Amino acid sequence: MKPRSRMKIWMIGLLLFISCAFHMDSASGRAEAIFQQPYYTAAWDSGGNLRLLDRSGKEILRSVQYLAEYGDLYNLLVPQIPAGTSKIKLDAKPVIPAGAAIEIRSESFGGRQNAPLVHQAKVTQVQGDELSFAPPLTKAMDTNLFIKWNGTVVRNYQKAAVHVERKPEGLLLRTVGETPVAEIETEYFFHQQKPTVEVQVKTTYKQQTKVFREALGLQFAPKVSEVYRKNRKSDTRAFQKHYWLDREGVRFGQGQQTALLYHTPHISSLELDTGQNQLLVNLDHMGEHRYVEQISGRQVGKVRHASEYKPLEQRINRFTLVVGYQPGVVPRLMLQPHGYLATHVWTEHADEQTLASNRAVYYGSERITSPDKAVGGFVRYGIPVTKSVFFANPYYRPERPLHVAISESPEFLQFLKDLHKRGTEIGLHTVYPYDLYLYGGVADDALSFMKKEFQSVTWIDHGYVKSSFGFQGLNVHTPSYLADYWQKHGTRYFWHYSSEDGTNINRSFDLLQTRLGDGKRTPLYWSHPTVTGPFYSWAAAIVPDDTVYVYHDQNLQRLVQDRGVLINHVYPARVPANKKSSAFLTRDRQGALVVQPGFDQILKKMAGLRDQKKLYLTTVRDIMNYWLALEQVRMEVQPDGSVHVYNDGPTKISGLSMAVRSAQIYVNGKKPPQKKDQGDLIFWFDLEAGARAVITPGPAVHSSN
């Protein structure tokens, strides 16, 4: 066959493959290319604008818009500024033009991340590192103050190119969009025989960049029909106006005019506007990976929430849409394993403890030296704790035993080993209780010891200590840099001051904060894309001694009802300041420290909820391991009505727990352990590394290979 004849046949085949390859879109005046398959039709024009239609030609997805905000953050290196201020000194010379709009913000501690103290103003003058603005502050502001300036706002591409490539299983549409800051390559893979569109976005930066937000705005034609909420419940009516969905999902429409997005671990988050039928797929959002590099105490620091990219650096995001097909069941991944409904973690900071106070709060009395004889406290009720400790205290003296540490007290070390055997997690509260110079060899030895004895993976910062995660531990230009040692010894999960920006225990007994709606941005954990390396931060709420009353029956029941999560920050073994009693400890008639009866009753009630399979009592290590394992779960909706669940991770997931609206459910043709709760059927099963589970609403048998 002649080459020209072969080319002609190939071109005819391609035109047939993308059936009726081009037509004129009367609205835009642009020629549209079309790809048809059994479930939907994809249409796009030369600018890369994508639409999806069902089999009858009704619109499902109307448009995809690219959105981005970039700029600069400048820090005020003072703890507070008074009302009336109109001139401030910053940590660097601001490159902000006169007349530019700015925000003066404080987002740290006590729930301010979702309600920042914002003063909006315009720049009137810049002289060196001093910036003047108007109008002046109307009220005093404090704590990690910074200037946020949106220097570049993108609402679509400056130009775009479109490339089409035929694949054995379908068609690949690639759009390459240009903005002043980055090149964005978006790939849409349309399966020939599956109701899916796989989306990948690769962002390549052209210049030094601080990212405030980058997102795809998906506009749908059918209305919202089901919302998969961040607490793993689902709404099918009485929708809220706005949802922050974490990385859960939503369904628009029904029947064949439908689109579904669920379980999106490879993006930053999803936000839903139900009135506008708009879904924001956040590729990166500065509010979802908070980090402040503290400078002096907890009130002054450099805010580094924004991702900081260099020229030619890249980021890749992925998600999958199910289009033109409504599956019979959509199983949702629960936040805790084995069918539990809610999660609670006790995390203890090691300040001002003694061996006696530890025995009292864990065993019930300082006189008890064996966990087998516990009469109260955490051990008596089998409640694990993420317990932080000091490795060494050069100032420790038996006659003055505060800040007990591993190196100075063999009895304390044995006590910790006993707790560890019973499920309590042991990690460092920095190495020393004071800001002493930490030699690299000492840090190496301490972390090595903790890994060997306790398999430690968690670290809790302590006050103003330079070798902390939230101070200089990540700063390679300082002698307090520890990141290489943390990575060497497998320390992965960190508490630092920014862990507590999201909530206030007096306002919410749940880190997800869904009691008054789902609009708040409440990530439970995060890894900063560019600042904190391979490490994870976890959210927490401080519970001071005088607020332990929040652990009343109503709050515990609400936590379960709302399928919430609470990781606290407490000091149960701290010696009472008045030497008599605290919310956790008191003294008996002979003067010995014992567990406070009221606190003991709280532990007993929580243990009861655990025994009813309602409240999962766990550690940071175990819940973080579970959450990260969920990121390795992949779900595929099949045309036969089943959902395939894959474990792409390296380890077995025990008690993988899911919720579904169905009268019955089968996993690989068998009924798994299950129970009903609030209209959901909750079920759980083990999923080996590399394995697949087939989930169906009926007993049809499917292979799990």
XYZ file of C-alpha atoms in Angstrom:
705
model
C 0.000 0.000 0.000
C 1.317 3.436 -0.880
C 2.271 5.748 2.051
C -0.326 8.328 0.958
C -3.072 5.676 0.956
C -2.076 4.490 4.425
C -2.168 8.092 5.678
C -5.619 8.606 4.173
C -6.980 5.469 5.863
C -5.410 6.519 9.211
C -6.993 9.980 9.003
C -10.427 8.496 8.231
C -10.018 6.138 11.195
C -9.149 9.022 13.523
C -12.141 11.053 12.360
C -14.406 8.091 12.945
C -12.788 7.537 16.341
C -13.597 11.038 17.515
C -16.886 10.795 15.613
C -18.027 13.964 13.877
C -14.687 15.498 14.736
C -15.627 19.173 14.455
C -18.674 21.397 14.652
C -19.155 25.124 15.139
C -20.119 26.287 18.639
C -22.495 29.145 17.945
C -21.989 30.647 21.406
C -18.232 31.060 21.141
C -17.792 31.046 17.392
C -15.032 28.461 17.789
C -14.828 25.071 16.117
C -15.375 22.258 18.609
C -13.854 18.795 18.478
C -15.951 15.934 19.806
C -15.231 12.529 21.319
C -18.182 10.200 21.829
C -18.321 7.041 23.911
C -21.181 5.035 25.475
C -21.622 7.221 28.564
C -20.833 10.796 27.549
C -19.649 13.120 24.835
C -16.596 15.324 25.381
C -16.347 18.556 23.419
C -13.547 21.106 23.391
C -12.457 24.056 21.313
C -9.094 25.410 20.232
C -8.755 27.311 23.520
C -9.006 24.108 25.518
C -12.471 24.884 26.907
C -14.025 21.534 27.852
C -17.681 20.497 28.009
C -19.217 17.117 28.832
C -22.684 16.010 27.666
C -24.750 12.921 28.378
C -25.900 10.414 25.747
C -28.956 12.483 24.868
C -26.935 15.667 24.429
C -27.810 17.336 27.759
C -24.999 19.270 29.358
C -23.260 17.852 32.431
C -20.045 19.867 32.716
C -20.343 23.366 31.256
C -16.816 24.667 31.695
C -13.469 24.340 33.431
C -11.813 27.580 34.497
C -8.282 28.008 35.818
C -7.904 30.291 38.864
C -4.807 31.370 40.775
C -3.609 33.948 43.287
C 0.017 34.767 43.994
C 1.780 37.438 45.977
C 4.010 38.148 48.954
C 3.877 37.772 52.726
C 5.768 40.173 54.969
C 6.074 39.664 58.710
C 5.880 42.154 61.568
C 8.531 41.094 64.056
C 6.628 42.441 67.047
C 4.069 40.599 69.219
C 1.306 43.201 68.830
C 0.358 46.564 67.348
C -2.087 49.003 68.958
C -5.231 50.569 67.557
C -4.497 53.679 65.494
C -1.343 52.239 63.908
C -0.759 53.358 60.324
C 2.964 52.612 59.881
C 4.674 49.270 60.440
C 8.162 47.845 60.124
C 8.499 44.562 58.242
C 11.081 41.779 58.077
C 12.044 42.725 54.508
C 11.740 45.651 52.160
C 8.241 45.256 50.669
C 7.938 45.276 46.898
C 4.391 46.618 46.992
C 3.354 49.668 44.947
C 1.599 52.636 46.519
C -2.164 52.279 46.199
C -2.068 48.484 46.377
C -4.649 46.755 48.565
C -3.224 44.744 51.472
C -4.453 42.758 54.460
C -2.891 42.796 57.905
C -3.587 39.340 59.306
C -3.199 37.207 62.409
C -4.170 33.559 61.892
C -2.496 31.871 64.836
C -4.029 30.057 67.813
C -7.520 29.649 69.160
C -9.374 29.192 65.859
C -8.116 32.289 64.065
C -7.198 30.395 60.925
C -10.874 30.402 59.944
C -11.601 33.852 61.392
C -8.363 35.816 60.967
C -7.985 39.268 62.398
C -7.920 41.108 59.083
C -7.456 44.812 58.555
C -7.907 45.853 54.933
C -6.049 48.935 53.778
C -4.156 50.533 50.921
C -0.461 51.272 50.860
C 0.297 54.988 51.028
C 4.095 54.886 51.166
C 7.050 52.488 51.329
C 10.376 53.644 52.777
C 12.953 50.894 53.196
C 11.355 48.195 55.372
C 8.647 50.560 56.654
C 5.180 50.544 55.129
C 2.481 53.170 55.674
C -1.172 52.457 55.029
C -4.665 53.917 55.349
C -7.039 53.672 57.041
C -5.235 53.033 60.348
C -6.068 50.069 62.571
C -9.366 50.353 64.373
C -8.397 47.781 67.024
C -5.265 46.237 68.466
C -3.883 43.095 66.810
C -1.493 40.447 68.106
C 0.342 37.157 67.480
C 2.316 36.331 64.320
C 1.210 39.424 62.447
C 1.854 39.579 58.720
C 0.993 41.458 55.536
C -0.695 39.557 52.702
C -0.549 41.150 49.264
C -2.194 39.550 46.229
C 0.254 40.669 43.584
C -1.036 38.503 40.716
C -4.602 37.276 40.227
C -5.262 34.845 37.356
C -8.772 34.123 36.109
C -7.844 32.224 32.951
C -4.977 31.490 30.621
C -3.288 34.204 28.588
C -3.063 31.691 25.766
C -3.594 27.970 25.383
C -2.656 25.198 22.978
C -4.550 21.929 22.475
C -3.119 18.527 21.574
C -5.074 15.318 20.896
C -3.578 11.835 21.050
C -5.268 8.516 20.377
C -4.583 5.753 22.929
C -5.575 2.067 22.823
C -8.135 2.604 25.622
C -9.406 6.037 24.655
C -8.438 9.596 23.812
C -5.984 11.941 25.538
C -6.741 15.660 25.376
C -3.853 17.849 26.508
C -4.196 21.593 27.019
C -1.151 23.745 27.739
C -2.088 27.074 29.281
C 0.187 30.029 29.953
C -0.108 32.550 32.787
C 2.376 35.238 33.893
C 3.591 32.863 36.619
C 3.387 29.294 35.327
C 2.724 26.862 32.518
C -0.209 24.566 33.275
C -0.452 21.314 31.352
C -3.840 19.644 31.896
C -4.474 16.151 30.584
C -7.992 14.723 30.209
C -8.117 11.028 29.445
C -11.469 9.884 28.069
C -11.894 6.110 28.382
C -13.465 4.422 25.377
C -15.654 2.053 27.435
C -15.637 3.429 31.004
C -17.732 6.266 32.499
C -14.613 8.129 33.649
C -12.503 11.143 32.824
C -9.040 11.055 34.388
C -7.563 14.512 34.964
C -3.921 15.358 35.613
C -2.590 18.894 36.092
C 1.161 19.569 35.878
C 2.215 23.067 36.935
C 5.679 24.333 35.990
C 6.745 27.655 37.492
C 8.494 30.331 35.454
C 9.722 32.440 38.361
C 10.163 32.606 42.117
C 6.596 32.214 43.336
C 4.520 32.179 46.516
C 1.234 30.387 45.899
C -1.853 31.565 47.775
C -4.259 29.434 45.737
C -4.362 27.522 42.467
C -7.579 25.817 41.447
C -9.793 24.507 38.694
C -13.333 25.852 38.794
C -15.744 23.221 37.458
C -19.172 24.550 36.482
C -21.906 21.898 36.244
C -25.324 22.073 34.584
C -27.338 19.670 36.801
C -27.879 20.594 40.433
C -26.086 19.051 43.389
C -27.729 15.732 44.318
C -25.413 14.268 46.981
C -22.584 15.727 49.044
C -19.886 13.512 50.579
C -18.954 15.528 53.634
C -15.612 15.829 55.398
C -16.943 13.883 58.416
C -17.890 11.017 56.057
C -21.609 11.608 56.310
C -23.574 12.406 53.148
C -26.228 15.034 52.428
C -28.957 14.332 49.876
C -31.262 17.268 50.728
C -31.319 20.522 52.721
C -27.899 21.333 51.321
C -25.684 23.902 52.952
C -24.722 26.872 50.799
C -21.005 26.220 51.018
C -18.983 23.121 51.888
C -15.302 22.642 52.493
C -15.112 18.968 51.583
C -11.518 18.198 52.467
C -10.770 15.647 49.728
C -14.115 13.821 49.783
C -16.534 14.636 46.947
C -19.929 15.421 45.432
C -22.449 14.175 42.859
C -24.311 16.446 40.436
C -27.547 15.346 38.760
C -28.846 11.810 38.465
C -29.262 8.997 35.990
C -27.297 9.549 32.819
C -27.069 13.333 33.312
C -24.716 13.033 36.231
C -21.124 13.630 37.317
C -19.446 12.219 40.407
C -16.158 13.053 42.102
C -15.083 11.115 45.195
C -11.838 10.440 47.118
C -9.240 12.866 45.757
C -6.009 12.351 47.756
C -3.808 13.943 45.093
C -5.178 17.485 45.344
C -5.247 20.021 48.169
C -9.027 20.143 48.792
C -12.509 20.538 47.313
C -14.913 23.436 47.907
C -18.546 23.360 46.831
C -20.985 26.199 46.117
C -24.332 24.421 45.936
C -26.285 27.459 44.709
C -23.983 27.977 41.740
C -23.372 24.265 41.027
C -19.678 25.064 41.156
C -16.885 22.868 42.456
C -13.463 24.316 43.188
C -10.695 21.749 42.914
C -7.918 23.345 44.931
C -4.592 22.222 43.527
C -2.792 24.189 46.237
C -4.156 26.403 49.001
C -2.030 28.148 51.601
C -4.646 27.639 54.317
C -4.247 23.859 54.131
C -0.580 23.515 55.055
C 0.122 26.020 57.798
C 3.611 26.642 59.109
C 5.027 29.532 61.106
C 8.753 29.619 61.761
C 8.732 31.096 65.261
C 11.433 33.588 66.185
C 10.811 34.535 69.808
C 8.199 32.683 71.824
C 4.919 31.847 70.121
C 3.821 35.397 69.286
C 6.479 36.423 66.781
C 7.362 34.384 63.734
C 7.656 34.236 59.973
C 4.425 33.008 58.391
C 5.239 30.498 55.668
C 1.828 29.037 54.853
C 2.243 29.717 51.127
C 4.102 27.230 48.929
C 7.413 28.708 47.798
C 8.409 27.550 44.325
C 11.580 28.251 42.327
C 11.783 28.570 38.531
C 11.261 25.235 36.711
C 9.965 23.475 39.824
C 6.839 21.407 39.226
C 3.798 20.004 41.002
C 1.417 17.315 39.742
C -2.220 16.884 40.841
C -4.693 14.186 39.787
C -8.383 13.339 40.178
C -11.060 11.317 38.360
C -14.605 12.224 37.325
C -17.330 9.606 36.836
C -19.581 10.985 34.060
C -22.845 9.908 32.493
C -23.378 7.009 34.875
C -24.834 6.866 38.384
C -23.415 3.965 40.406
C -25.786 2.025 42.615
C -23.599 2.549 45.677
C -20.803 5.000 46.528
C -18.871 3.651 49.519
C -17.239 6.376 51.606
C -13.948 5.899 53.453
C -14.437 6.391 57.190
C -11.894 8.365 59.231
C -11.346 5.504 61.661
C -10.999 1.722 61.151
C -12.966 -1.311 62.352
C -16.391 0.324 62.228
C -15.837 2.993 64.894
C -17.803 6.218 64.421
C -15.509 8.911 65.848
C -11.882 9.327 66.936
C -10.191 10.687 70.041
C -6.463 10.971 70.768
C -4.920 12.053 74.087
C -1.580 13.786 73.483
C 0.494 14.687 76.513
C 3.113 17.405 76.790
C 5.841 16.524 79.284
C 6.180 19.789 81.212
C 6.722 19.781 85.013
C 6.200 16.071 85.543
C 7.643 13.661 88.091
C 7.702 9.890 88.166
C 5.162 10.047 90.997
C 2.734 12.234 89.053
C 3.017 9.931 86.056
C 2.208 6.863 88.113
C -0.767 8.656 89.624
C -2.398 9.635 86.322
C -1.605 6.375 84.501
C -1.987 3.839 87.353
C -4.296 5.715 89.713
C -1.780 6.372 92.509
C 1.877 7.259 92.853
C 2.239 4.270 95.203
C 1.503 1.794 92.399
C 4.602 0.718 90.510
C 3.168 -1.989 88.255
C 0.645 -1.438 85.443
C -0.918 -4.797 86.292
C -2.084 -3.314 89.613
C -3.531 -0.066 88.208
C -6.635 1.128 90.083
C -7.422 4.114 87.876
C -6.061 6.369 85.178
C -5.227 5.649 81.551
C -3.852 2.145 82.105
C -6.795 1.013 84.250
C -9.161 1.699 81.313
C -6.839 0.580 78.536
C -6.684 4.048 76.948
C -3.536 4.698 74.899
C -1.830 8.095 74.936
C 0.636 9.829 72.645
C 3.015 10.689 75.473
C 5.927 13.050 74.957
C 9.003 12.920 77.177
C 12.312 14.683 77.650
C 15.354 12.630 76.779
C 17.692 14.428 79.176
C 17.603 17.086 81.901
C 21.047 18.150 83.146
C 19.413 20.032 86.036
C 17.427 17.054 87.318
C 17.898 16.210 91.004
C 16.064 13.485 92.984
C 15.226 16.047 95.654
C 13.821 18.354 92.957
C 12.339 15.839 90.502
C 10.445 18.118 88.090
C 11.001 17.581 84.352
C 11.820 13.933 84.845
C 13.798 12.598 81.872
C 14.887 9.275 80.445
C 18.641 9.711 80.901
C 18.479 10.651 84.577
C 15.861 8.192 85.828
C 16.090 4.436 85.101
C 12.772 3.985 86.947
C 11.090 6.451 84.581
C 12.525 4.601 81.586
C 11.084 1.319 82.888
C 7.746 3.037 83.466
C 7.756 4.186 79.811
C 8.598 0.696 78.589
C 5.638 -0.679 80.529
C 3.318 1.914 78.975
C 4.675 1.201 75.518
C 3.866 -2.512 75.869
C 0.245 -1.532 76.541
C -0.170 0.607 73.427
C 0.908 4.054 74.575
C 3.044 5.912 72.034
C 6.279 7.439 73.353
C 7.927 10.366 71.539
C 10.190 13.298 72.330
C 9.069 16.659 73.701
C 12.331 17.995 72.292
C 15.533 16.580 73.818
C 15.901 18.969 76.783
C 13.247 20.865 78.777
C 15.340 24.026 78.380
C 16.816 25.892 75.435
C 20.249 24.318 75.725
C 22.570 23.965 72.769
C 21.873 20.600 71.161
C 24.943 18.999 69.599
C 24.271 16.957 66.481
C 25.733 13.827 68.014
C 23.470 14.136 71.053
C 20.385 14.572 68.845
C 21.455 11.594 66.752
C 21.877 9.396 69.840
C 18.566 10.517 71.377
C 16.540 9.866 68.228
C 18.312 6.555 67.672
C 17.475 5.471 71.223
C 13.811 6.474 70.830
C 13.525 4.537 67.590
C 15.144 1.431 69.067
C 13.200 1.372 72.347
C 9.823 2.809 71.296
C 9.717 2.851 67.471
C 9.083 6.595 67.838
C 7.635 8.452 64.875
C 6.023 11.428 66.648
C 7.569 14.637 68.021
C 5.891 17.357 70.085
C 7.581 20.776 70.255
C 8.242 22.322 73.654
C 8.008 26.067 74.269
C 10.751 28.263 72.879
C 13.470 25.708 72.202
C 15.511 26.476 69.101
C 15.826 22.818 68.071
C 12.035 22.498 67.698
C 10.165 21.832 64.452
C 8.399 25.193 64.660
C 11.547 27.179 65.459
C 14.929 26.390 63.877
C 14.784 22.612 63.474
C 14.015 22.936 59.752
C 16.335 25.886 59.120
C 19.489 24.477 57.534
C 21.253 27.817 58.046
C 21.186 27.502 61.848
C 23.127 25.259 64.256
C 19.782 23.930 65.560
C 18.893 22.198 62.289
C 17.563 18.676 62.970
C 15.638 17.714 59.834
C 18.302 15.275 58.590
C 18.261 13.430 61.936
C 14.453 13.296 61.999
C 14.444 11.815 58.527
C 17.280 9.394 59.332
C 15.440 7.940 62.332
C 11.920 7.953 60.877
C 10.376 10.768 62.944
C 7.456 11.835 60.721
C 4.551 13.338 62.694
C 4.882 16.746 64.362
C 2.973 19.021 66.676
C 3.966 22.697 66.568
C 2.158 25.939 67.376
C 0.514 26.138 63.940
C -1.189 22.814 64.719
C -3.645 24.756 66.868
C -4.646 27.591 64.550
C -7.809 25.811 63.418
C -10.010 25.495 66.494
C -10.751 26.519 70.067
C -11.931 23.821 72.471
C -14.457 26.202 74.031
C -16.160 26.625 70.657
C -15.853 23.134 69.203
C -15.242 19.712 70.704
C -14.387 18.453 67.211
C -11.507 19.401 64.934
C -13.845 19.109 61.911
C -16.197 21.751 63.393
C -19.342 20.588 61.583
C -21.844 21.413 64.325
C -22.652 24.810 62.715
C -21.952 23.799 59.119
C -19.175 22.494 56.892
C -17.788 25.778 55.619
C -14.637 25.956 57.744
C -11.281 24.853 56.387
C -10.229 22.120 58.827
C -7.477 19.780 57.587
C -6.681 17.094 60.156
C -3.097 16.744 58.944
C -0.898 18.155 56.214
C 2.536 18.114 54.637
C 3.726 21.470 53.355
C 4.665 21.070 49.661
C 7.852 23.122 49.820
C 8.769 24.174 53.376
C 8.631 21.204 55.756
C 10.068 18.429 53.628
C 8.821 14.834 54.084
C 7.214 15.570 57.469
C 3.550 15.757 58.487
C 1.820 18.113 60.900
C -1.340 17.100 62.766
C -4.080 19.365 64.043
C -4.839 19.597 67.768
C -6.854 21.560 70.314
C -5.355 22.613 73.621
C -7.418 21.665 76.678
C -6.110 23.742 79.618
C -6.643 22.352 83.118
C -9.560 24.676 83.770
C -11.453 23.522 80.663
C -11.425 19.751 81.199
C -15.125 20.170 81.967
C -15.687 20.085 78.174
C -15.460 16.289 78.483
C -19.070 16.051 79.598
C -21.571 13.471 78.355
C -23.228 15.764 75.812
C -19.964 16.649 74.080
C -18.805 13.028 73.970
C -22.128 11.925 72.501
C -22.035 14.776 69.957
C -18.523 13.792 68.914
C -19.850 10.327 68.117
C -23.048 11.653 66.513
C -21.090 14.031 64.272
C -18.460 11.388 63.429
C -15.893 13.850 64.644
C -12.201 13.798 65.460
C -10.517 15.330 68.485
C -6.780 15.266 69.080
C -6.119 17.165 72.280
C -3.107 18.822 73.920
C -3.074 18.268 77.684
C -0.788 18.138 80.747
C -2.309 15.353 82.887
C 0.906 14.420 84.715
C 1.956 17.993 85.500
C 2.431 18.406 89.244
C -0.372 20.633 90.598
C 0.782 24.225 90.964
C -0.719 24.554 94.437
C 0.792 21.174 95.413
C -2.683 19.809 96.211
C -4.832 19.207 93.135
C -5.497 19.888 89.468
C -8.117 18.747 86.991
C -6.153 15.503 86.612
C -4.483 14.877 89.979
C -5.227 15.318 93.657
C -3.809 14.065 96.961
C -5.214 11.447 99.257
C -5.378 11.784 103.050
C -1.780 10.665 103.375
C -0.608 13.291 100.871
C 0.107 10.911 98.008
C -0.750 11.923 94.458
C -3.732 10.046 93.003
C -5.850 10.458 89.891
C -8.598 13.055 90.255
C -11.904 11.104 90.636
C -13.705 13.359 88.158
C -11.031 12.770 85.526
C -11.085 9.055 86.242
C -14.819 9.065 85.504
C -14.176 10.797 82.163
C -11.766 8.021 81.203
C -14.278 5.382 82.283
C -17.023 6.939 80.106
C -14.710 7.138 77.119
C -13.695 3.515 77.579
C -17.395 2.621 77.616
C -17.947 4.368 74.273
C -14.940 2.520 72.888
C -16.294 -0.815 74.082
C -19.557 -0.036 72.256
C -17.508 0.405 69.023
C -18.442 4.076 68.895
C -15.299 6.006 69.910
C -11.904 5.002 68.551
C -9.299 5.698 71.256
C -5.917 5.690 69.600
C -2.555 7.439 69.200
C -1.172 9.962 66.740
C 1.057 7.265 65.265
C -1.771 4.824 64.617
C -4.330 7.303 63.288
C -1.758 9.023 61.074
C -0.651 5.658 59.699
C -4.300 4.867 58.925
C -5.000 8.247 57.303
C -1.900 8.011 55.134
C -2.866 4.463 54.148
C -6.221 5.870 52.951
C -4.281 8.125 50.587
C -3.025 4.948 48.897
C -6.555 3.619 48.374
C -7.847 3.887 44.820
C -11.519 3.468 43.929
C -12.895 2.680 40.469
C -16.587 2.681 39.531
C -17.318 -0.175 37.130
C -20.070 -0.298 34.459
C -21.507 -3.445 36.070
C -22.464 -1.488 39.206
C -19.579 -2.659 41.373
C -16.887 -0.487 42.921
C -13.319 -1.765 42.927
C -11.170 -0.688 45.878
C -7.401 -1.058 45.476
C -4.661 -0.805 48.086
C -1.769 0.741 46.172
C 0.246 1.139 49.372
C 3.087 -1.033 50.694
C 1.309 -2.349 53.799
C -1.897 -4.140 54.718
C -4.814 -1.951 55.853
C -6.529 -3.637 58.789
C -10.179 -2.862 59.395
C -10.592 -0.596 56.359
C -13.920 0.992 57.208
C -16.498 2.386 54.782
C -20.033 3.779 54.888
C -22.708 3.361 52.255
C -26.417 4.067 51.815
C -27.589 0.559 51.073
C -29.678 -2.143 52.729
C -26.876 -4.654 52.284
C -23.305 -4.788 51.025
C -20.904 -7.489 49.893
C -17.121 -7.488 49.644
C -15.731 -10.069 47.228
C -19.076 -11.847 47.306
C -19.317 -12.133 51.089
C -20.949 -10.028 53.775
C -18.276 -8.255 55.831
C -18.680 -7.193 59.498
C -21.180 -4.333 59.438
C -23.594 -2.202 61.439
C -26.155 0.557 60.854
C -25.788 4.179 61.916
C -27.860 7.243 60.961
C -29.076 5.784 57.680
C -25.691 4.369 56.708
C -24.465 0.817 56.585
C -20.922 0.832 57.947
C -18.714 -2.133 57.074
C -15.062 -3.034 57.381
C -12.558 -5.527 56.034
C -8.813 -6.091 55.671
C -7.104 -5.140 52.429
C -3.646 -6.511 51.739
C -0.958 -4.447 50.013
C -1.506 -4.561 46.264
C -4.919 -6.238 46.631
C -8.332 -5.360 45.237
C -11.739 -5.620 46.913
C -14.929 -5.716 44.839
C -17.870 -4.019 46.544
C -21.409 -4.755 45.370
C -24.923 -4.200 46.734
C -25.712 -7.845 45.940
C -24.001 -11.183 46.487
C -22.434 -11.538 43.038
C -18.977 -13.083 43.417
C -16.003 -11.201 42.038
C -12.330 -12.045 42.148
C -10.176 -10.044 44.562
C -6.934 -10.692 42.668
